[in-house]
PDB file of C-alpha atoms and ligand atoms in Angstrom:
ATOM      1  CA  MET A   1      -0.035   0.197  -0.042  1.00  0.00           C
ATOM      2  CA  ARG A   2       1.127   3.771  -0.592  1.00  0.00           C
ATOM      3  CA  ILE A   3       0.041   6.725   1.139  1.00  0.00           C
ATOM      4  CA  ASP A   4       1.078  10.059   0.165  1.00  0.00           C
ATOM      5  CA  VAL A   5       0.640  12.911   2.807  1.00  0.00           C
ATOM      6  CA  ILE A   6       0.161  16.574   1.382  1.00  0.00           C
ATOM      7  CA  ALA A   7       0.762  18.757   4.376  1.00  0.00           C
ATOM      8  CA  ALA A   8       1.171  22.551   5.111  1.00  0.00           C
ATOM      9  CA  LEU A   9       3.124  21.405   7.944  1.00  0.00           C
ATOM     10  CA  PRO A  10       4.894  18.159   7.124  1.00  0.00           C
ATOM     11  CA  ASP A  11       7.515  17.938   9.834  1.00  0.00           C
ATOM     12  CA  ILE A  12       4.451  17.132  12.100  1.00  0.00           C
ATOM     13  CA  VAL A  13       3.718  14.098  10.098  1.00  0.00           C
ATOM     14  CA  ARG A  14       7.257  13.123   9.491  1.00  0.00           C
ATOM     15  CA  GLY A  15       8.635  12.369  12.966  1.00  0.00           C
ATOM     16  CA  PRO A  16       5.722  10.203  14.205  1.00  0.00           C
ATOM     17  CA  ILE A  17       5.754   7.982  11.175  1.00  0.00           C
ATOM     18  CA  GLN A  18       8.992   6.909  11.784  1.00  0.00           C
ATOM     19  CA  HIS A  19       8.395   4.972  15.287  1.00  0.00           C
ATOM     20  CA  SER A  20       6.467   1.973  16.301  1.00  0.00           C
ATOM     21  CA  ILE A  21       4.026  -0.083  14.264  1.00  0.00           C
ATOM     22  CA  VAL A  22       3.797   2.408  11.445  1.00  0.00           C
ATOM     23  CA  GLY A  23       7.596   2.673  11.502  1.00  0.00           C
ATOM     24  CA  ARG A  24       7.694  -1.307  11.233  1.00  0.00           C
ATOM     25  CA  ALA A  25       5.092  -1.440   8.479  1.00  0.00           C
ATOM     26  CA  GLN A  26       7.439   0.787   6.225  1.00  0.00           C
ATOM     27  CA  GLU A  27      10.389  -1.273   7.073  1.00  0.00           C
ATOM     28  CA  LYS A  28       8.725  -4.438   6.167  1.00  0.00           C
ATOM     29  CA  GLY A  29       7.652  -3.023   2.889  1.00  0.00           C
ATOM     30  CA  ALA A  30       3.802  -3.197   3.762  1.00  0.00           C
ATOM     31  CA  VAL A  31       3.308   0.463   3.391  1.00  0.00           C
ATOM     32  CA  ALA A  32       5.458   3.248   1.648  1.00  0.00           C
ATOM     33  CA  ILE A  33       4.506   6.750   2.868  1.00  0.00           C
ATOM     34  CA  GLU A  34       5.947   9.948   1.322  1.00  0.00           C
ATOM     35  CA  VAL A  35       5.119  13.303   2.958  1.00  0.00           C
ATOM     36  CA  HIS A  36       4.939  16.422   0.490  1.00  0.00           C
ATOM     37  CA  ASP A  37       5.620  19.581   1.458  1.00  0.00           C
ATOM     38  CA  LEU A  38       2.818  21.999   0.094  1.00  0.00           C
ATOM     39  CA  ARG A  39       5.215  24.826   0.044  1.00  0.00           C
ATOM     40  CA  ASP A  40       7.469  22.865  -2.448  1.00  0.00           C
ATOM     41  CA  TYR A  41       4.705  23.353  -5.059  1.00  0.00           C
ATOM     42  CA  ALA A  42       3.901  26.960  -4.197  1.00  0.00           C
ATOM     43  CA  GLU A  43       4.984  29.806  -6.716  1.00  0.00           C
ATOM     44  CA  GLY A  44       6.537  32.996  -6.462  1.00  0.00           C
ATOM     45  CA  LYS A  45       9.456  34.344  -4.220  1.00  0.00           C
ATOM     46  CA  HIS A  46       7.472  33.784  -1.086  1.00  0.00           C
ATOM     47  CA  ARG A  47       6.245  30.539  -1.862  1.00  0.00           C
ATOM     48  CA  GLN A  48       2.755  31.519  -0.575  1.00  0.00           C
ATOM     49  CA  ILE A  49       0.327  28.589   0.152  1.00  0.00           C
ATOM     50  CA  ASP A  50      -2.437  30.495   1.938  1.00  0.00           C
ATOM     51  CA  ASP A  51      -4.416  33.570   1.348  1.00  0.00           C
ATOM     52  CA  TYR A  52      -7.515  35.686   2.533  1.00  0.00           C
ATOM     53  CA  PRO A  53     -11.002  34.356   1.906  1.00  0.00           C
ATOM     54  CA  PHE A  54     -12.988  35.995  -0.565  1.00  0.00           C
ATOM     55  CA  GLY A  55     -15.933  37.791   1.205  1.00  0.00           C
ATOM     56  CA  GLY A  56     -14.069  38.436   4.400  1.00  0.00           C
ATOM     57  CA  GLY A  57     -13.614  36.541   7.583  1.00  0.00           C
ATOM     58  CA  ALA A  58     -11.114  35.363  10.121  1.00  0.00           C
ATOM     59  CA  GLY A  59      -8.447  32.743   9.140  1.00  0.00           C
ATOM     60  CA  MET A  60      -6.549  32.318   6.039  1.00  0.00           C
ATOM     61  CA  VAL A  61      -7.338  29.724   3.200  1.00  0.00           C
ATOM     62  CA  LEU A  62      -5.251  27.240   1.467  1.00  0.00           C
ATOM     63  CA  LYS A  63      -4.821  28.176  -1.931  1.00  0.00           C
ATOM     64  CA  PRO A  64      -5.892  25.834  -4.845  1.00  0.00           C
ATOM     65  CA  GLU A  65      -2.726  26.165  -6.839  1.00  0.00           C
ATOM     66  CA  PRO A  66       0.059  24.061  -4.898  1.00  0.00           C
ATOM     67  CA  ILE A  67      -2.508  21.531  -3.987  1.00  0.00           C
ATOM     68  CA  PHE A  68      -3.712  20.866  -7.620  1.00  0.00           C
ATOM     69  CA  ALA A  69       0.201  20.936  -8.649  1.00  0.00           C
ATOM     70  CA  CYS A  70       1.185  18.470  -5.678  1.00  0.00           C
ATOM     71  CA  LEU A  71      -1.640  15.990  -6.700  1.00  0.00           C
ATOM     72  CA  ASP A  72      -0.653  16.215 -10.395  1.00  0.00           C
ATOM     73  CA  ALA A  73       2.986  15.479  -9.161  1.00  0.00           C
ATOM     74  CA  VAL A  74       2.018  12.302  -7.381  1.00  0.00           C
ATOM     75  CA  ALA A  75      -0.349  10.982 -10.015  1.00  0.00           C
ATOM     76  CA  ASP A  76       2.453  11.713 -12.842  1.00  0.00           C
ATOM     77  CA  ALA A  77       5.036   9.765 -10.446  1.00  0.00           C
ATOM     78  CA  HIS A  78       2.703   6.947  -9.073  1.00  0.00           C
ATOM     79  CA  GLY A  79      -0.568   6.634 -11.113  1.00  0.00           C
ATOM     80  CA  ASP A  80      -4.037   8.114  -9.952  1.00  0.00           C
ATOM     81  CA  PRO A  81      -4.638   7.483  -6.525  1.00  0.00           C
ATOM     82  CA  ASP A  82      -7.690   5.150  -5.406  1.00  0.00           C
ATOM     83  CA  GLU A  83      -8.636   7.987  -3.092  1.00  0.00           C
ATOM     84  CA  VAL A  84      -7.941  11.769  -2.277  1.00  0.00           C
ATOM     85  CA  ILE A  85      -8.903  12.050   1.498  1.00  0.00           C
ATOM     86  CA  PHE A  86      -9.346  15.553   3.033  1.00  0.00           C
ATOM     87  CA  LEU A  87      -8.977  15.793   6.738  1.00  0.00           C
ATOM     88  CA  THR A  88     -11.672  18.221   8.270  1.00  0.00           C
ATOM     89  CA  PRO A  89     -13.929  18.255  11.231  1.00  0.00           C
ATOM     90  CA  ASP A  90     -17.029  18.672   8.802  1.00  0.00           C
ATOM     91  CA  GLY A  91     -16.085  15.233   7.199  1.00  0.00           C
ATOM     92  CA  GLN A  92     -17.626  11.709   7.825  1.00  0.00           C
ATOM     93  CA  PRO A  93     -16.429  10.201  11.354  1.00  0.00           C
ATOM     94  CA  PHE A  94     -13.759   8.013  11.285  1.00  0.00           C
ATOM     95  CA  ASP A  95     -14.374   4.770  12.646  1.00  0.00           C
ATOM     96  CA  GLN A  96     -12.829   1.222  12.578  1.00  0.00           C
ATOM     97  CA  PRO A  97     -15.176  -0.029   9.520  1.00  0.00           C
ATOM     98  CA  MET A  98     -13.642   2.993   7.589  1.00  0.00           C
ATOM     99  CA  ALA A  99     -10.011   2.111   8.497  1.00  0.00           C
ATOM    100  CA  ASN A 100     -10.843  -1.675   7.518  1.00  0.00           C
ATOM    101  CA  GLU A 101     -11.978  -0.130   4.167  1.00  0.00           C
ATOM    102  CA  LEU A 102      -9.008   2.100   3.568  1.00  0.00           C
ATOM    103  CA  SER A 103      -6.725  -0.604   4.585  1.00  0.00           C
ATOM    104  CA  MET A 104      -7.528  -2.561   1.303  1.00  0.00           C
ATOM    105  CA  VAL A 105      -6.908   0.295  -0.740  1.00  0.00           C
ATOM    106  CA  ASP A 106      -3.576   0.333  -2.807  1.00  0.00           C
ATOM    107  CA  HIS A 107      -3.111   4.111  -3.068  1.00  0.00           C
ATOM    108  CA  LEU A 108      -4.232   6.862  -0.761  1.00  0.00           C
ATOM    109  CA  VAL A 109      -3.412  10.288  -0.648  1.00  0.00           C
ATOM    110  CA  LEU A 110      -4.374  12.502   2.423  1.00  0.00           C
ATOM    111  CA  LEU A 111      -4.688  16.112   2.405  1.00  0.00           C
ATOM    112  CA  ALA A 112      -3.822  17.950   5.442  1.00  0.00           C
ATOM    113  CA  GLY A 113      -5.109  21.224   5.798  1.00  0.00           C
ATOM    114  CA  HIS A 114      -3.971  24.027   8.336  1.00  0.00           C
ATOM    115  CA  TYR A 115      -5.340  27.424   8.994  1.00  0.00           C
ATOM    116  CA  LYS A 116      -9.134  27.812   8.062  1.00  0.00           C
ATOM    117  CA  GLY A 117      -9.531  25.450   5.331  1.00  0.00           C
ATOM    118  CA  VAL A 118      -8.837  24.626   1.713  1.00  0.00           C
ATOM    119  CA  ASP A 119     -10.177  26.297  -1.264  1.00  0.00           C
ATOM    120  CA  GLN A 120     -13.653  24.589  -2.033  1.00  0.00           C
ATOM    121  CA  ARG A 121     -12.526  23.806  -5.742  1.00  0.00           C
ATOM    122  CA  VAL A 122     -10.012  21.352  -4.407  1.00  0.00           C
ATOM    123  CA  ARG A 123     -12.645  19.514  -2.446  1.00  0.00           C
ATOM    124  CA  ASP A 124     -15.138  19.753  -5.510  1.00  0.00           C
ATOM    125  CA  GLU A 125     -12.749  18.596  -7.840  1.00  0.00           C
ATOM    126  CA  ARG A 126      -9.858  16.358  -6.370  1.00  0.00           C
ATOM    127  CA  VAL A 127     -11.227  15.178  -3.022  1.00  0.00           C
ATOM    128  CA  THR A 128     -12.979  11.741  -3.161  1.00  0.00           C
ATOM    129  CA  ARG A 129     -13.645  11.661   0.740  1.00  0.00           C
ATOM    130  CA  GLU A 130     -13.854  13.801   3.618  1.00  0.00           C
ATOM    131  CA  VAL A 131     -12.919  12.440   6.941  1.00  0.00           C
ATOM    132  CA  SER A 132     -12.978  13.832  10.468  1.00  0.00           C
ATOM    133  CA  ILE A 133     -11.596  12.044  13.424  1.00  0.00           C
ATOM    134  CA  GLY A 134     -13.956  13.372  15.984  1.00  0.00           C
ATOM    135  CA  ASP A 135     -16.243  16.451  17.041  1.00  0.00           C
ATOM    136  CA  TYR A 136     -13.490  18.823  18.132  1.00  0.00           C
ATOM    137  CA  VAL A 137     -11.605  21.055  16.193  1.00  0.00           C
ATOM    138  CA  LEU A 138      -7.709  20.698  15.961  1.00  0.00           C
ATOM    139  CA  SER A 139      -5.335  23.368  14.296  1.00  0.00           C
ATOM    140  CA  GLY A 140      -4.546  21.190  11.186  1.00  0.00           C
ATOM    141  CA  GLY A 141      -5.278  18.048   9.604  1.00  0.00           C
ATOM    142  CA  GLU A 142      -1.560  16.701  10.230  1.00  0.00           C
ATOM    143  CA  LEU A 143      -2.498  14.938  13.391  1.00  0.00           C
ATOM    144  CA  PRO A 144      -5.748  13.390  11.817  1.00  0.00           C
ATOM    145  CA  ALA A 145      -3.579  12.493   9.025  1.00  0.00           C
ATOM    146  CA  LEU A 146      -1.527  10.535  11.608  1.00  0.00           C
ATOM    147  CA  VAL A 147      -4.505   9.033  13.362  1.00  0.00           C
ATOM    148  CA  LEU A 148      -5.739   7.518   9.874  1.00  0.00           C
ATOM    149  CA  ILE A 149      -2.268   6.306   8.774  1.00  0.00           C
ATOM    150  CA  ASP A 150      -1.677   4.389  12.283  1.00  0.00           C
ATOM    151  CA  ALA A 151      -5.295   2.736  12.046  1.00  0.00           C
ATOM    152  CA  VAL A 152      -4.645   1.689   8.483  1.00  0.00           C
ATOM    153  CA  ALA A 153      -0.824   0.413   8.802  1.00  0.00           C
ATOM    154  CA  ARG A 154      -1.544  -1.726  11.441  1.00  0.00           C
ATOM    155  CA  LEU A 155      -3.886  -3.732   9.429  1.00  0.00           C
ATOM    156  CA  GLN A 156      -1.591  -4.530   6.622  1.00  0.00           C
ATOM    157  CA  PRO A 157      -0.595  -8.027   6.299  1.00  0.00           C
ATOM    158  CA  GLY A 158       2.349  -8.968   8.311  1.00  0.00           C
ATOM    159  CA  VAL A 159       2.574  -5.934  10.374  1.00  0.00           C
ATOM    160  CA  LEU A 160       1.514  -6.783  13.844  1.00  0.00           C
ATOM    161  CA  GLY A 161       3.275  -9.731  15.479  1.00  0.00           C
ATOM    162  CA  ASP A 162       0.225 -11.910  16.284  1.00  0.00           C
ATOM    163  CA  THR A 163      -1.965 -11.805  13.220  1.00  0.00           C
ATOM    164  CA  SER A 164      -4.975 -12.300  15.678  1.00  0.00           C
ATOM    165  CA  SER A 165      -4.130  -9.181  17.295  1.00  0.00           C
ATOM    166  CA  ALA A 166      -5.877  -6.627  15.152  1.00  0.00           C
ATOM    167  CA  LEU A 167      -9.182  -8.763  14.924  1.00  0.00           C
ATOM    168  CA  THR A 168      -9.366  -8.741  18.786  1.00  0.00           C
ATOM    169  CA  ASP A 169      -9.042  -5.184  19.234  1.00  0.00           C
ATOM    170  CA  SER A 170     -12.122  -2.856  20.594  1.00  0.00           C
ATOM    171  CA  PHE A 171     -14.499  -1.945  17.941  1.00  0.00           C
ATOM    172  CA  GLN A 172     -13.106  -4.699  15.478  1.00  0.00           C
ATOM    173  CA  ASP A 173     -16.458  -6.856  16.001  1.00  0.00           C
ATOM    174  CA  GLY A 174     -18.352  -3.598  17.731  1.00  0.00           C
ATOM    175  CA  LEU A 175     -17.347  -4.347  21.140  1.00  0.00           C
ATOM    176  CA  LEU A 176     -14.859  -2.746  23.577  1.00  0.00           C
ATOM    177  CA  ASP A 177     -11.914  -5.027  24.626  1.00  0.00           C
ATOM    178  CA  ALA A 178     -12.029  -7.067  27.811  1.00  0.00           C
ATOM    179  CA  PRO A 179      -9.451  -6.015  30.464  1.00  0.00           C
ATOM    180  CA  VAL A 180      -5.929  -7.641  30.267  1.00  0.00           C
ATOM    181  CA  TYR A 181      -3.393  -8.751  32.888  1.00  0.00           C
ATOM    182  CA  THR A 182       0.006  -9.609  32.699  1.00  0.00           C
ATOM    183  CA  ARG A 183       2.539 -10.908  35.263  1.00  0.00           C
ATOM    184  CA  PRO A 184       3.019 -10.458  38.250  1.00  0.00           C
ATOM    185  CA  ALA A 185      -0.044 -12.795  39.303  1.00  0.00           C
ATOM    186  CA  GLU A 186      -0.020 -10.637  42.612  1.00  0.00           C
ATOM    187  CA  TYR A 187       0.748  -7.065  42.928  1.00  0.00           C
ATOM    188  CA  ARG A 188       0.466  -4.905  45.938  1.00  0.00           C
ATOM    189  CA  GLY A 189      -2.072  -7.413  47.116  1.00  0.00           C
ATOM    190  CA  LEU A 190      -3.986  -7.013  43.721  1.00  0.00           C
ATOM    191  CA  THR A 191      -4.426 -10.150  41.952  1.00  0.00           C
ATOM    192  CA  VAL A 192      -5.447 -11.363  38.469  1.00  0.00           C
ATOM    193  CA  PRO A 193      -8.854 -12.895  37.928  1.00  0.00           C
ATOM    194  CA  ALA A 194      -8.079 -16.893  38.591  1.00  0.00           C
ATOM    195  CA  VAL A 195      -9.860 -17.988  35.445  1.00  0.00           C
ATOM    196  CA  LEU A 196      -7.140 -15.963  33.505  1.00  0.00           C
ATOM    197  CA  ARG A 197      -4.737 -18.170  34.938  1.00  0.00           C
ATOM    198  CA  SER A 198      -6.484 -21.316  34.578  1.00  0.00           C
ATOM    199  CA  GLY A 199      -5.383 -22.590  31.249  1.00  0.00           C
ATOM    200  CA  ASN A 200      -9.178 -23.459  30.668  1.00  0.00           C
ATOM    201  CA  HIS A 201      -9.490 -21.662  26.924  1.00  0.00           C
ATOM    202  CA  ALA A 202     -13.267 -22.021  26.667  1.00  0.00           C
ATOM    203  CA  ALA A 203     -13.567 -20.572  30.427  1.00  0.00           C
ATOM    204  CA  ILE A 204     -11.411 -17.736  29.459  1.00  0.00           C
ATOM    205  CA  ALA A 205     -12.831 -17.031  26.216  1.00  0.00           C
ATOM    206  CA  GLU A 206     -16.512 -16.926  28.198  1.00  0.00           C
ATOM    207  CA  TRP A 207     -14.938 -14.561  30.740  1.00  0.00           C
ATOM    208  CA  ARG A 208     -13.672 -12.134  28.011  1.00  0.00           C
ATOM    209  CA  ASP A 209     -17.036 -12.210  26.129  1.00  0.00           C
ATOM    210  CA  THR A 210     -18.911 -11.546  29.213  1.00  0.00           C
ATOM    211  CA  HIS A 211     -16.396  -8.706  30.264  1.00  0.00           C
ATOM    212  CA  ARG A 212     -16.429  -7.127  26.904  1.00  0.00           C
ATOM    213  CA  ILE A 213     -20.343  -7.053  26.650  1.00  0.00           C
ATOM    214  CA  GLU A 214     -20.459  -5.817  30.210  1.00  0.00           C
ATOM    215  CA  LYS A 215     -17.913  -2.708  29.684  1.00  0.00           C
ATOM    216  CA  THR A 216     -19.655  -1.849  26.316  1.00  0.00           C
ATOM    217  CA  ARG A 217     -23.055  -1.798  27.725  1.00  0.00           C
ATOM    218  CA  ARG A 218     -21.473   0.291  30.739  1.00  0.00           C
ATOM    219  CA  ARG A 219     -19.513   2.621  28.987  1.00  0.00           C
ATOM    220  CA  ARG A 220     -20.795   2.685  25.108  1.00  0.00           C
ATOM    221  CA  PRO A 221     -24.367   1.587  24.911  1.00  0.00           C
ATOM    222  CA  ASP A 222     -24.856   3.210  21.728  1.00  0.00           C
ATOM    223  CA  LEU A 223     -22.628   0.664  20.288  1.00  0.00           C
ATOM    224  CA  LEU A 224     -24.940  -1.938  21.245  1.00  0.00           C
ATOM    225  CA  THR A 225     -28.199  -0.478  20.049  1.00  0.00           C
ATOM    226  CA  ASP A 226     -27.415  -0.423  16.405  1.00  0.00           C
TER     227      ASP A 226
HETATM  228  N1  LIG B 301      -8.947  19.174  11.226  1.00  0.00           N
HETATM  229  C1  LIG B 301      -9.160  20.136  12.293  1.00  0.00           C
HETATM  230  N2  LIG B 301      -9.677  19.240  13.065  1.00  0.00           N
HETATM  231  C2  LIG B 301      -9.925  17.989  12.475  1.00  0.00           C
HETATM  232  C3  LIG B 301     -10.786  17.000  12.914  1.00  0.00           C
HETATM  233  N3  LIG B 301     -11.713  16.900  14.121  1.00  0.00           N
HETATM  234  N4  LIG B 301     -10.793  15.873  12.008  1.00  0.00           N
HETATM  235  C4  LIG B 301     -10.134  15.761  10.938  1.00  0.00           C
HETATM  236  N5  LIG B 301      -9.470  17.050  10.565  1.00  0.00           N
HETATM  237  C5  LIG B 301      -9.321  17.846  11.417  1.00  0.00           C
END
């Protein structure tokens, strides 16, 4: 899988993708990520990427030309992407089913805006999907792009050590995860539930199911209703 990130502040994205699972996914060749600096595609002495909004109002708007130019350069180098995703608080809410769906796509472009937003013509002409990571406003799309990359990269075949691990995550079947414990079996008088140490796999599976349903009912009853 290939992911091109187009960002107003590319260094925010470049650091985190070198670490942990996303870093390992790249080392293993499961995902290739390239981060493009929007300013490299801007014209003029000042390489300006944003400008004042027509009609007035607060905040700057990302200009269309550098974004169109960068998208064209990505397409020339690597072919037309399957999706161009714009990260924005007014997009479709990101969730596990969307992560699963996007993980099966060969080539994604993530457009991370900053400032007030991007010129609507980019959204109308080039963006195939608009995605929000939650009902709050961040200063830019760079952190949301990282969230999407992490959720998608860890689903690539061979990336997680234990292949069943991604499938047992919270949300993967619409339920939250059961509590987990590790050694020591007793710490400061706090013990691990005996069933988890019993070696009885059927009993362990039943304990986990019970706790997943109970936790979901308590914390996220909305997940059980639909
Ligand atoms: N850009 C700013 N806030 C965002 C959010 N919540 N989701 C996606 N992109 C954003």
